[in-house]
mmCIF file of N, CA and C in Angstrom:
data_model
loop_
_atom_site.group_PDB
_atom_site.id
_atom_site.type_symbol
_atom_site.label_atom_id
_atom_site.label_comp_id
_atom_site.label_asym_id
_atom_site.label_seq_id
_atom_site.Cartn_x
_atom_site.Cartn_y
_atom_site.Cartn_z
ATOM 1 N N MET A 259 104.883 209.613 252.352
ATOM 2 C CA MET A 259 103.846 209.420 253.302
ATOM 3 C C MET A 259 104.466 209.193 254.646
ATOM 4 N N GLY A 260 103.962 209.785 255.617
ATOM 5 C CA GLY A 260 104.515 209.627 256.971
ATOM 6 C C GLY A 260 104.118 208.283 257.543
ATOM 7 N N LEU A 261 104.832 207.884 258.642
ATOM 8 C CA LEU A 261 104.583 206.614 259.272
ATOM 9 C C LEU A 261 103.195 206.504 259.790
ATOM 10 N N LEU A 262 102.746 207.533 260.551
ATOM 11 C CA LEU A 262 101.417 207.472 261.130
ATOM 12 C C LEU A 262 100.320 207.381 260.011
ATOM 13 N N MET A 263 100.553 208.134 258.887
ATOM 14 C CA MET A 263 99.582 208.047 257.793
ATOM 15 C C MET A 263 99.473 206.661 257.265
ATOM 16 N N SER A 264 100.632 205.961 257.106
ATOM 17 C CA SER A 264 100.629 204.665 256.512
ATOM 18 C C SER A 264 100.108 203.619 257.442
ATOM 19 N N ILE A 265 100.030 203.901 258.722
ATOM 20 C CA ILE A 265 99.464 203.000 259.710
ATOM 21 C C ILE A 265 97.918 203.089 259.719
ATOM 22 N N PHE A 266 97.441 204.299 259.752
ATOM 23 C CA PHE A 266 95.986 204.501 260.058
ATOM 24 C C PHE A 266 95.113 204.849 258.853
ATOM 25 N N THR A 267 95.683 205.233 257.706
ATOM 26 C CA THR A 267 94.837 205.668 256.589
ATOM 27 C C THR A 267 95.070 204.768 255.401
ATOM 28 N N TRP A 268 94.001 204.322 254.743
ATOM 29 C CA TRP A 268 94.052 203.486 253.605
ATOM 30 C C TRP A 268 93.747 204.290 252.357
ATOM 31 N N TRP A 269 93.173 205.487 252.378
ATOM 32 C CA TRP A 269 92.731 206.164 251.238
ATOM 33 C C TRP A 269 93.846 206.998 250.549
ATOM 34 N N GLU A 270 94.987 207.060 251.217
ATOM 35 C CA GLU A 270 96.139 207.805 250.584
ATOM 36 C C GLU A 270 97.195 206.860 250.036
ATOM 37 N N GLY A 271 96.955 205.581 250.004
ATOM 38 C CA GLY A 271 97.886 204.670 249.457
ATOM 39 C C GLY A 271 97.948 203.399 250.294
ATOM 40 N N ALA A 272 98.909 202.600 250.089
ATOM 41 C CA ALA A 272 99.020 201.304 250.736
ATOM 42 C C ALA A 272 99.378 201.513 252.196
ATOM 43 N N THR A 273 98.740 200.713 253.067
ATOM 44 C CA THR A 273 99.093 200.784 254.511
ATOM 45 C C THR A 273 100.226 199.922 254.819
ATOM 46 N N ILE A 274 100.757 199.958 256.000
ATOM 47 C CA ILE A 274 101.836 199.047 256.388
ATOM 48 C C ILE A 274 101.471 197.625 256.231
ATOM 49 N N GLY A 275 100.209 197.273 256.622
ATOM 50 C CA GLY A 275 99.775 195.844 256.511
ATOM 51 C C GLY A 275 99.796 195.391 255.107
ATOM 52 N N THR A 276 99.394 196.252 254.131
ATOM 53 C CA THR A 276 99.462 195.854 252.734
ATOM 54 C C THR A 276 100.878 195.714 252.293
ATOM 55 N N SER A 277 101.747 196.653 252.668
ATOM 56 C CA SER A 277 103.184 196.533 252.285
ATOM 57 C C SER A 277 103.793 195.247 252.825
ATOM 58 N N LEU A 278 103.430 194.849 254.099
ATOM 59 C CA LEU A 278 104.045 193.688 254.654
ATOM 60 C C LEU A 278 103.416 192.417 253.956
ATOM 61 N N GLY A 279 102.147 192.542 253.575
ATOM 62 C CA GLY A 279 101.518 191.419 252.931
ATOM 63 C C GLY A 279 102.048 191.123 251.480
ATOM 64 N N LEU A 280 102.695 192.146 250.954
ATOM 65 C CA LEU A 280 103.239 191.951 249.582
ATOM 66 C C LEU A 280 104.673 191.393 249.575
ATOM 67 N N ARG A 281 105.183 191.143 250.758
ATOM 68 C CA ARG A 281 106.544 190.520 250.839
ATOM 69 C C ARG A 281 106.412 189.135 250.200
ATOM 70 N N GLY A 282 107.372 188.809 249.348
ATOM 71 C CA GLY A 282 107.383 187.472 248.681
ATOM 72 C C GLY A 282 106.503 187.413 247.484
ATOM 73 N N LYS A 283 105.780 188.491 247.119
ATOM 74 C CA LYS A 283 104.954 188.526 245.915
ATOM 75 C C LYS A 283 105.786 189.087 244.859
ATOM 76 N N THR A 284 105.322 188.782 243.592
ATOM 77 C CA THR A 284 106.086 189.205 242.416
ATOM 78 C C THR A 284 105.524 190.466 241.819
ATOM 79 N N ARG A 285 106.431 191.495 241.682
ATOM 80 C CA ARG A 285 105.982 192.710 240.965
ATOM 81 C C ARG A 285 105.917 192.463 239.483
ATOM 82 N N VAL A 286 104.713 192.586 238.912
ATOM 83 C CA VAL A 286 104.465 192.228 237.556
ATOM 84 C C VAL A 286 104.656 193.374 236.595
ATOM 85 N N GLY A 287 104.284 194.579 236.997
ATOM 86 C CA GLY A 287 104.368 195.691 236.093
ATOM 87 C C GLY A 287 103.929 197.002 236.673
ATOM 88 N N GLU A 288 103.940 198.001 235.795
ATOM 89 C CA GLU A 288 103.512 199.371 236.222
ATOM 90 C C GLU A 288 102.884 199.954 235.006
ATOM 91 N N ASP A 289 101.735 200.696 235.303
ATOM 92 C CA ASP A 289 101.008 201.314 234.145
ATOM 93 C C ASP A 289 101.437 202.720 233.960
ATOM 94 N N SER A 290 100.849 203.411 233.002
ATOM 95 C CA SER A 290 101.298 204.790 232.652
ATOM 96 C C SER A 290 101.007 205.785 233.799
ATOM 97 N N LEU A 291 100.193 205.436 234.770
ATOM 98 C CA LEU A 291 99.859 206.391 235.868
ATOM 99 C C LEU A 291 100.851 206.137 237.058
ATOM 100 N N GLY A 292 101.684 205.129 236.962
ATOM 101 C CA GLY A 292 102.605 204.803 238.061
ATOM 102 C C GLY A 292 102.014 203.796 239.046
ATOM 103 N N ASN A 293 100.854 203.255 238.857
ATOM 104 C CA ASN A 293 100.316 202.190 239.697
ATOM 105 C C ASN A 293 101.121 200.928 239.542
ATOM 106 N N LEU A 294 101.392 200.241 240.630
ATOM 107 C CA LEU A 294 102.195 199.002 240.611
ATOM 108 C C LEU A 294 101.254 197.766 240.810
ATOM 109 N N TYR A 295 101.602 196.690 240.054
ATOM 110 C CA TYR A 295 100.763 195.462 239.994
ATOM 111 C C TYR A 295 101.643 194.301 240.510
ATOM 112 N N TYR A 296 100.997 193.503 241.355
ATOM 113 C CA TYR A 296 101.694 192.368 242.034
ATOM 114 C C TYR A 296 100.827 191.091 241.813
ATOM 115 N N SER A 297 101.558 190.000 241.824
ATOM 116 C CA SER A 297 100.900 188.665 241.719
ATOM 117 C C SER A 297 101.609 187.733 242.661
ATOM 118 N N GLY A 298 100.850 186.728 243.213
ATOM 119 C CA GLY A 298 101.411 185.790 244.033
ATOM 120 C C GLY A 298 100.435 185.094 244.955
ATOM 121 N N GLY A 299 100.704 183.926 245.424
ATOM 122 C CA GLY A 299 99.850 183.216 246.320
ATOM 123 C C GLY A 299 98.552 182.742 245.585
ATOM 124 N N LYS A 300 97.778 181.930 246.316
ATOM 125 C CA LYS A 300 96.530 181.401 245.697
ATOM 126 C C LYS A 300 95.363 181.611 246.665
ATOM 127 N N ASP A 301 94.181 181.868 246.073
ATOM 128 C CA ASP A 301 93.026 181.946 246.889
ATOM 129 C C ASP A 301 92.495 180.518 247.186
ATOM 130 N N PRO A 302 91.447 180.355 248.003
ATOM 131 C CA PRO A 302 90.940 179.037 248.269
ATOM 132 C C PRO A 302 90.519 178.152 247.106
ATOM 133 N N ASN A 303 90.177 178.828 245.939
ATOM 134 C CA ASN A 303 89.858 178.118 244.719
ATOM 135 C C ASN A 303 91.042 177.807 243.866
ATOM 136 N N GLY A 304 92.230 178.189 244.280
ATOM 137 C CA GLY A 304 93.417 177.905 243.528
ATOM 138 C C GLY A 304 93.795 178.940 242.465
ATOM 139 N N ILE A 305 93.125 180.064 242.463
ATOM 140 C CA ILE A 305 93.370 181.084 241.456
ATOM 141 C C ILE A 305 94.389 182.058 242.052
ATOM 142 N N THR A 306 95.411 182.429 241.239
ATOM 143 C CA THR A 306 96.446 183.362 241.674
ATOM 144 C C THR A 306 95.834 184.686 242.037
ATOM 145 N N ARG A 307 96.352 185.223 243.205
ATOM 146 C CA ARG A 307 95.849 186.547 243.661
ATOM 147 C C ARG A 307 96.677 187.638 242.903
ATOM 148 N N ARG A 308 95.929 188.763 242.683
ATOM 149 C CA ARG A 308 96.591 189.901 242.044
ATOM 150 C C ARG A 308 96.205 191.174 242.769
ATOM 151 N N TRP A 309 97.141 192.086 242.805
ATOM 152 C CA TRP A 309 96.920 193.345 243.556
ATOM 153 C C TRP A 309 97.329 194.576 242.732
ATOM 154 N N VAL A 310 96.800 195.723 243.093
ATOM 155 C CA VAL A 310 97.281 196.958 242.527
ATOM 156 C C VAL A 310 97.589 197.849 243.778
ATOM 157 N N ILE A 311 98.709 198.578 243.712
ATOM 158 C CA ILE A 311 99.086 199.574 244.662
ATOM 159 C C ILE A 311 99.084 200.880 243.938
ATOM 160 N N TYR A 312 98.112 201.734 244.306
ATOM 161 C CA TYR A 312 97.852 202.996 243.588
ATOM 162 C C TYR A 312 99.020 204.004 243.796
ATOM 163 N N ASN A 313 99.298 204.787 242.788
ATOM 164 C CA ASN A 313 100.222 205.922 242.863
ATOM 165 C C ASN A 313 99.357 207.120 243.110
ATOM 166 N N GLY A 314 99.099 207.395 244.375
ATOM 167 C CA GLY A 314 98.223 208.503 244.730
ATOM 168 C C GLY A 314 96.947 207.951 245.408
ATOM 169 N N PRO A 315 95.883 208.658 245.321
ATOM 170 C CA PRO A 315 94.626 208.333 245.999
ATOM 171 C C PRO A 315 94.135 206.950 245.488
ATOM 172 N N ASN A 316 93.472 206.220 246.430
ATOM 173 C CA ASN A 316 92.883 204.894 246.020
ATOM 174 C C ASN A 316 91.656 205.181 245.278
ATOM 175 N N ASP A 317 91.578 205.000 244.011
ATOM 176 C CA ASP A 317 90.435 205.260 243.148
ATOM 177 C C ASP A 317 90.437 204.196 242.018
ATOM 178 N N ALA A 318 89.443 203.293 242.080
ATOM 179 C CA ALA A 318 89.432 202.198 241.137
ATOM 180 C C ALA A 318 89.310 202.683 239.684
ATOM 181 N N SER A 319 88.815 203.860 239.434
ATOM 182 C CA SER A 319 88.663 204.388 238.107
ATOM 183 C C SER A 319 90.019 204.820 237.524
ATOM 184 N N ARG A 320 91.076 204.792 238.345
ATOM 185 C CA ARG A 320 92.373 205.136 237.934
ATOM 186 C C ARG A 320 93.170 203.939 237.375
ATOM 187 N N ILE A 321 92.503 202.812 237.132
ATOM 188 C CA ILE A 321 93.142 201.645 236.560
ATOM 189 C C ILE A 321 92.835 201.593 235.102
ATOM 190 N N PRO A 322 93.797 201.634 234.179
ATOM 191 C CA PRO A 322 93.515 201.565 232.769
ATOM 192 C C PRO A 322 92.842 200.242 232.439
ATOM 193 N N PRO A 323 92.096 200.197 231.336
ATOM 194 C CA PRO A 323 91.286 199.039 230.952
ATOM 195 C C PRO A 323 92.107 197.758 230.858
ATOM 196 N N GLU A 324 93.329 197.836 230.260
ATOM 197 C CA GLU A 324 94.121 196.643 230.016
ATOM 198 C C GLU A 324 94.550 196.064 231.369
ATOM 199 N N TRP A 325 94.899 196.903 232.366
ATOM 200 C CA TRP A 325 95.304 196.355 233.622
ATOM 201 C C TRP A 325 94.078 195.928 234.407
ATOM 202 N N PHE A 326 92.909 196.510 234.180
ATOM 203 C CA PHE A 326 91.678 195.999 234.830
ATOM 204 C C PHE A 326 91.415 194.567 234.389
ATOM 205 N N SER A 327 91.644 194.319 233.088
ATOM 206 C CA SER A 327 91.454 192.949 232.579
ATOM 207 C C SER A 327 92.422 191.966 233.195
ATOM 208 N N TRP A 328 93.637 192.386 233.432
ATOM 209 C CA TRP A 328 94.639 191.467 234.038
ATOM 210 C C TRP A 328 94.208 191.266 235.508
ATOM 211 N N LEU A 329 93.855 192.278 236.230
ATOM 212 C CA LEU A 329 93.472 192.139 237.688
ATOM 213 C C LEU A 329 92.251 191.139 237.841
ATOM 214 N N HIS A 330 91.343 191.198 236.926
ATOM 215 C CA HIS A 330 90.132 190.396 237.033
ATOM 216 C C HIS A 330 90.234 189.101 236.213
ATOM 217 N N HIS A 331 91.445 188.675 235.912
ATOM 218 C CA HIS A 331 91.735 187.372 235.253
ATOM 219 C C HIS A 331 91.007 187.237 233.955
ATOM 220 N N GLN A 332 90.803 188.325 233.229
ATOM 221 C CA GLN A 332 90.276 188.211 231.851
ATOM 222 C C GLN A 332 91.382 187.900 230.819
ATOM 223 N N ILE A 333 92.549 188.270 231.167
ATOM 224 C CA ILE A 333 93.731 187.857 230.356
ATOM 225 C C ILE A 333 94.789 187.298 231.350
ATOM 226 N N ASP A 334 95.569 186.378 230.868
ATOM 227 C CA ASP A 334 96.486 185.666 231.720
ATOM 228 C C ASP A 334 97.898 186.446 231.813
ATOM 229 N N GLU A 335 98.376 186.881 230.653
ATOM 230 C CA GLU A 335 99.672 187.527 230.611
ATOM 231 C C GLU A 335 99.533 189.004 230.904
ATOM 232 N N VAL A 336 100.673 189.682 231.203
ATOM 233 C CA VAL A 336 100.739 191.085 231.445
ATOM 234 C C VAL A 336 100.215 191.760 230.183
ATOM 235 N N PRO A 337 99.458 192.891 230.288
ATOM 236 C CA PRO A 337 98.874 193.554 229.127
ATOM 237 C C PRO A 337 99.842 193.864 228.009
ATOM 238 N N ASP A 338 101.078 194.215 228.386
ATOM 239 C CA ASP A 338 102.054 194.534 227.283
ATOM 240 C C ASP A 338 102.322 193.397 226.384
ATOM 241 N N GLU A 339 102.259 192.203 226.982
ATOM 242 C CA GLU A 339 102.543 190.988 226.178
ATOM 243 C C GLU A 339 101.316 190.360 225.557
ATOM 244 N N ALA A 340 100.126 190.518 226.230
ATOM 245 C CA ALA A 340 98.944 189.771 225.777
ATOM 246 C C ALA A 340 98.089 190.569 224.800
ATOM 247 N N LEU A 341 98.110 191.892 224.852
ATOM 248 C CA LEU A 341 97.211 192.725 224.028
ATOM 249 C C LEU A 341 97.907 193.275 222.833
ATOM 250 N N PRO A 342 97.163 193.409 221.701
ATOM 251 C CA PRO A 342 97.758 194.049 220.560
ATOM 252 C C PRO A 342 97.979 195.562 220.775
ATOM 253 N N PRO A 343 98.822 196.111 219.948
ATOM 254 C CA PRO A 343 99.074 197.626 220.155
ATOM 255 C C PRO A 343 97.743 198.362 219.927
ATOM 256 N N MET A 344 97.732 199.580 220.532
ATOM 257 C CA MET A 344 96.540 200.457 220.405
ATOM 258 C C MET A 344 96.336 200.831 218.975
ATOM 259 N N ARG A 345 95.055 200.859 218.564
ATOM 260 C CA ARG A 345 94.736 201.203 217.158
ATOM 261 C C ARG A 345 94.641 202.748 217.018
ATOM 262 N N THR A 346 94.784 203.264 215.863
ATOM 263 C CA THR A 346 94.775 204.683 215.649
ATOM 264 C C THR A 346 93.452 205.344 216.018
ATOM 265 N N TRP A 347 92.372 204.626 215.894
ATOM 266 C CA TRP A 347 91.012 205.219 216.168
ATOM 267 C C TRP A 347 90.628 205.115 217.627
ATOM 268 N N GLU A 348 91.403 204.438 218.461
ATOM 269 C CA GLU A 348 91.101 204.353 219.889
ATOM 270 C C GLU A 348 91.539 205.604 220.632
ATOM 271 N N LYS A 349 90.727 206.025 221.594
ATOM 272 C CA LYS A 349 91.065 207.147 222.399
ATOM 273 C C LYS A 349 91.892 206.683 223.541
ATOM 274 N N GLU A 350 92.749 207.659 224.055
ATOM 275 C CA GLU A 350 93.499 207.370 225.283
ATOM 276 C C GLU A 350 92.559 207.253 226.475
ATOM 277 N N TRP A 351 92.970 206.467 227.443
ATOM 278 C CA TRP A 351 92.167 206.201 228.664
ATOM 279 C C TRP A 351 92.139 207.539 229.453
ATOM 280 N N GLU A 352 90.986 207.757 230.065
ATOM 281 C CA GLU A 352 90.784 208.946 230.965
ATOM 282 C C GLU A 352 90.212 208.468 232.288
ATOM 283 N N PRO A 353 90.609 209.120 233.437
ATOM 284 C CA PRO A 353 90.015 208.729 234.651
ATOM 285 C C PRO A 353 88.540 209.196 234.789
ATOM 286 N N ASN A 354 87.824 208.671 235.636
ATOM 287 C CA ASN A 354 86.436 209.090 235.869
ATOM 288 C C ASN A 354 86.375 210.503 236.335
ATOM 289 N N ARG A 355 85.580 211.315 235.686
ATOM 290 C CA ARG A 355 85.567 212.757 236.008
ATOM 291 C C ARG A 355 84.258 213.106 236.786
ATOM 292 N N THR A 356 83.509 212.119 237.209
ATOM 293 C CA THR A 356 82.313 212.400 237.948
ATOM 294 C C THR A 356 82.664 213.124 239.271
ATOM 295 N N GLY A 357 81.947 214.146 239.615
ATOM 296 C CA GLY A 357 82.170 214.888 240.837
ATOM 297 C C GLY A 357 83.260 216.009 240.680
ATOM 298 N N THR A 358 83.801 216.133 239.514
ATOM 299 C CA THR A 358 84.808 217.209 239.273
ATOM 300 C C THR A 358 84.187 218.318 238.370
ATOM 301 N N GLN A 359 84.918 219.342 238.203
ATOM 302 C CA GLN A 359 84.447 220.458 237.294
ATOM 303 C C GLN A 359 84.437 220.002 235.853
ATOM 304 N N LEU A 360 85.153 218.945 235.494
ATOM 305 C CA LEU A 360 85.275 218.459 234.134
ATOM 306 C C LEU A 360 84.223 217.449 233.781
ATOM 307 N N ALA A 361 83.339 217.121 234.727
ATOM 308 C CA ALA A 361 82.290 216.090 234.531
ATOM 309 C C ALA A 361 81.351 216.544 233.391
ATOM 310 N N TYR A 362 80.798 215.631 232.668
ATOM 311 C CA TYR A 362 79.786 215.878 231.665
ATOM 312 C C TYR A 362 78.490 216.368 232.301
ATOM 313 N N ARG A 363 78.011 217.476 231.724
ATOM 314 C CA ARG A 363 76.733 217.991 232.221
ATOM 315 C C ARG A 363 75.900 218.257 230.974
ATOM 316 N N PRO A 364 74.804 217.468 230.812
ATOM 317 C CA PRO A 364 73.967 217.632 229.595
ATOM 318 C C PRO A 364 73.225 218.960 229.601
ATOM 319 N N PRO A 365 72.741 219.414 228.462
ATOM 320 C CA PRO A 365 71.878 220.629 228.482
ATOM 321 C C PRO A 365 70.718 220.438 229.371
ATOM 322 N N GLY A 366 70.390 221.460 230.158
ATOM 323 C CA GLY A 366 69.310 221.378 231.096
ATOM 324 C C GLY A 366 69.672 221.001 232.509
ATOM 325 N N ALA A 367 70.919 220.516 232.703
ATOM 326 C CA ALA A 367 71.377 220.200 234.006
ATOM 327 C C ALA A 367 71.542 221.515 234.858
ATOM 328 N N LEU A 368 71.233 221.389 236.134
ATOM 329 C CA LEU A 368 71.307 222.601 236.977
ATOM 330 C C LEU A 368 72.631 223.230 236.992
ATOM 331 N N GLU A 369 73.726 222.401 236.985
ATOM 332 C CA GLU A 369 75.090 222.881 236.964
ATOM 333 C C GLU A 369 75.432 223.565 235.683
ATOM 334 N N ALA A 370 74.731 223.299 234.618
ATOM 335 C CA ALA A 370 74.977 223.939 233.283
ATOM 336 C C ALA A 370 74.019 225.092 233.036
ATOM 337 N N GLY A 371 73.327 225.547 234.059
ATOM 338 C CA GLY A 371 72.444 226.693 233.868
ATOM 339 C C GLY A 371 70.950 226.335 234.007
ATOM 340 N N GLY A 372 70.603 225.147 233.881
ATOM 341 C CA GLY A 372 69.242 224.683 234.086
ATOM 342 C C GLY A 372 68.246 224.973 232.957
ATOM 343 N N HIS A 373 68.699 225.398 231.808
ATOM 344 C CA HIS A 373 67.834 225.750 230.727
ATOM 345 C C HIS A 373 67.944 224.643 229.670
ATOM 346 N N ARG A 374 66.781 224.010 229.364
ATOM 347 C CA ARG A 374 66.812 223.025 228.270
ATOM 348 C C ARG A 374 66.107 223.594 227.074
ATOM 349 N N ALA A 375 66.307 222.966 225.979
ATOM 350 C CA ALA A 375 65.635 223.404 224.711
ATOM 351 C C ALA A 375 64.154 223.233 224.887
ATOM 352 N N ARG A 376 63.385 224.123 224.355
ATOM 353 C CA ARG A 376 61.926 224.039 224.414
ATOM 354 C C ARG A 376 61.467 222.869 223.539
ATOM 355 N N SER A 377 60.339 222.345 223.903
ATOM 356 C CA SER A 377 59.848 221.204 223.064
ATOM 357 C C SER A 377 59.302 221.752 221.768
ATOM 358 N N THR A 378 59.150 220.834 220.810
ATOM 359 C CA THR A 378 58.792 221.228 219.442
ATOM 360 C C THR A 378 57.314 221.348 219.210
ATOM 361 N N GLY A 379 56.472 221.195 220.213
ATOM 362 C CA GLY A 379 55.045 221.332 220.014
ATOM 363 C C GLY A 379 54.348 219.981 219.866
ATOM 364 N N ASP A 380 55.060 218.884 219.826
ATOM 365 C CA ASP A 380 54.388 217.596 219.717
ATOM 366 C C ASP A 380 54.031 216.985 221.070
ATOM 367 N N TYR A 381 54.326 217.717 222.103
ATOM 368 C CA TYR A 381 53.991 217.243 223.431
ATOM 369 C C TYR A 381 52.725 217.899 223.942
ATOM 370 N N GLU A 382 51.811 217.086 224.453
ATOM 371 C CA GLU A 382 50.614 217.621 225.036
ATOM 372 C C GLU A 382 50.486 217.097 226.454
ATOM 373 N N ALA A 383 50.401 217.936 227.459
ATOM 374 C CA ALA A 383 50.401 217.558 228.803
ATOM 375 C C ALA A 383 49.072 216.765 229.100
ATOM 376 N N TRP A 384 49.206 215.761 229.950
ATOM 377 C CA TRP A 384 48.033 214.930 230.361
ATOM 378 C C TRP A 384 47.172 215.749 231.345
ATOM 379 N N THR A 385 45.890 215.677 231.207
ATOM 380 C CA THR A 385 44.957 216.315 232.153
ATOM 381 C C THR A 385 43.928 215.209 232.531
ATOM 382 N N PRO A 386 43.509 215.225 233.779
ATOM 383 C CA PRO A 386 42.520 214.200 234.216
ATOM 384 C C PRO A 386 41.208 214.215 233.501
ATOM 385 N N ASP A 387 40.837 215.365 232.928
ATOM 386 C CA ASP A 387 39.522 215.406 232.229
ATOM 387 C C ASP A 387 39.535 214.888 230.781
ATOM 388 N N ALA A 388 40.734 214.721 230.220
ATOM 389 C CA ALA A 388 40.878 214.284 228.843
ATOM 390 C C ALA A 388 40.557 212.861 228.603
#
């Protein structure tokens, strides 16, 4: 990322201000997407502050669930240490696909052709005279 981009744009990654603000903070870990997690300092309530620096566009749906739990103080230790291993029946995490070509479109959605299954005959439309 160029110098001007890091000064003026926040949507493409960490700005210079964020990078300078992370000086003296502890790098805690990295997730499978390459996002970096930091910890350090205290907020006015005495709770340790935690940050994520995205690898790529800033999109909160790109944080895996285990790291979301750590960021929001639902677990105290780093997810690799605090959580049990993934079970065989659990699916791998996926980013939010809303707004992309891979988004779910139910039958009848305009993007899926706009044709829904006909009703089975148990529906009777309301009329004001009835």
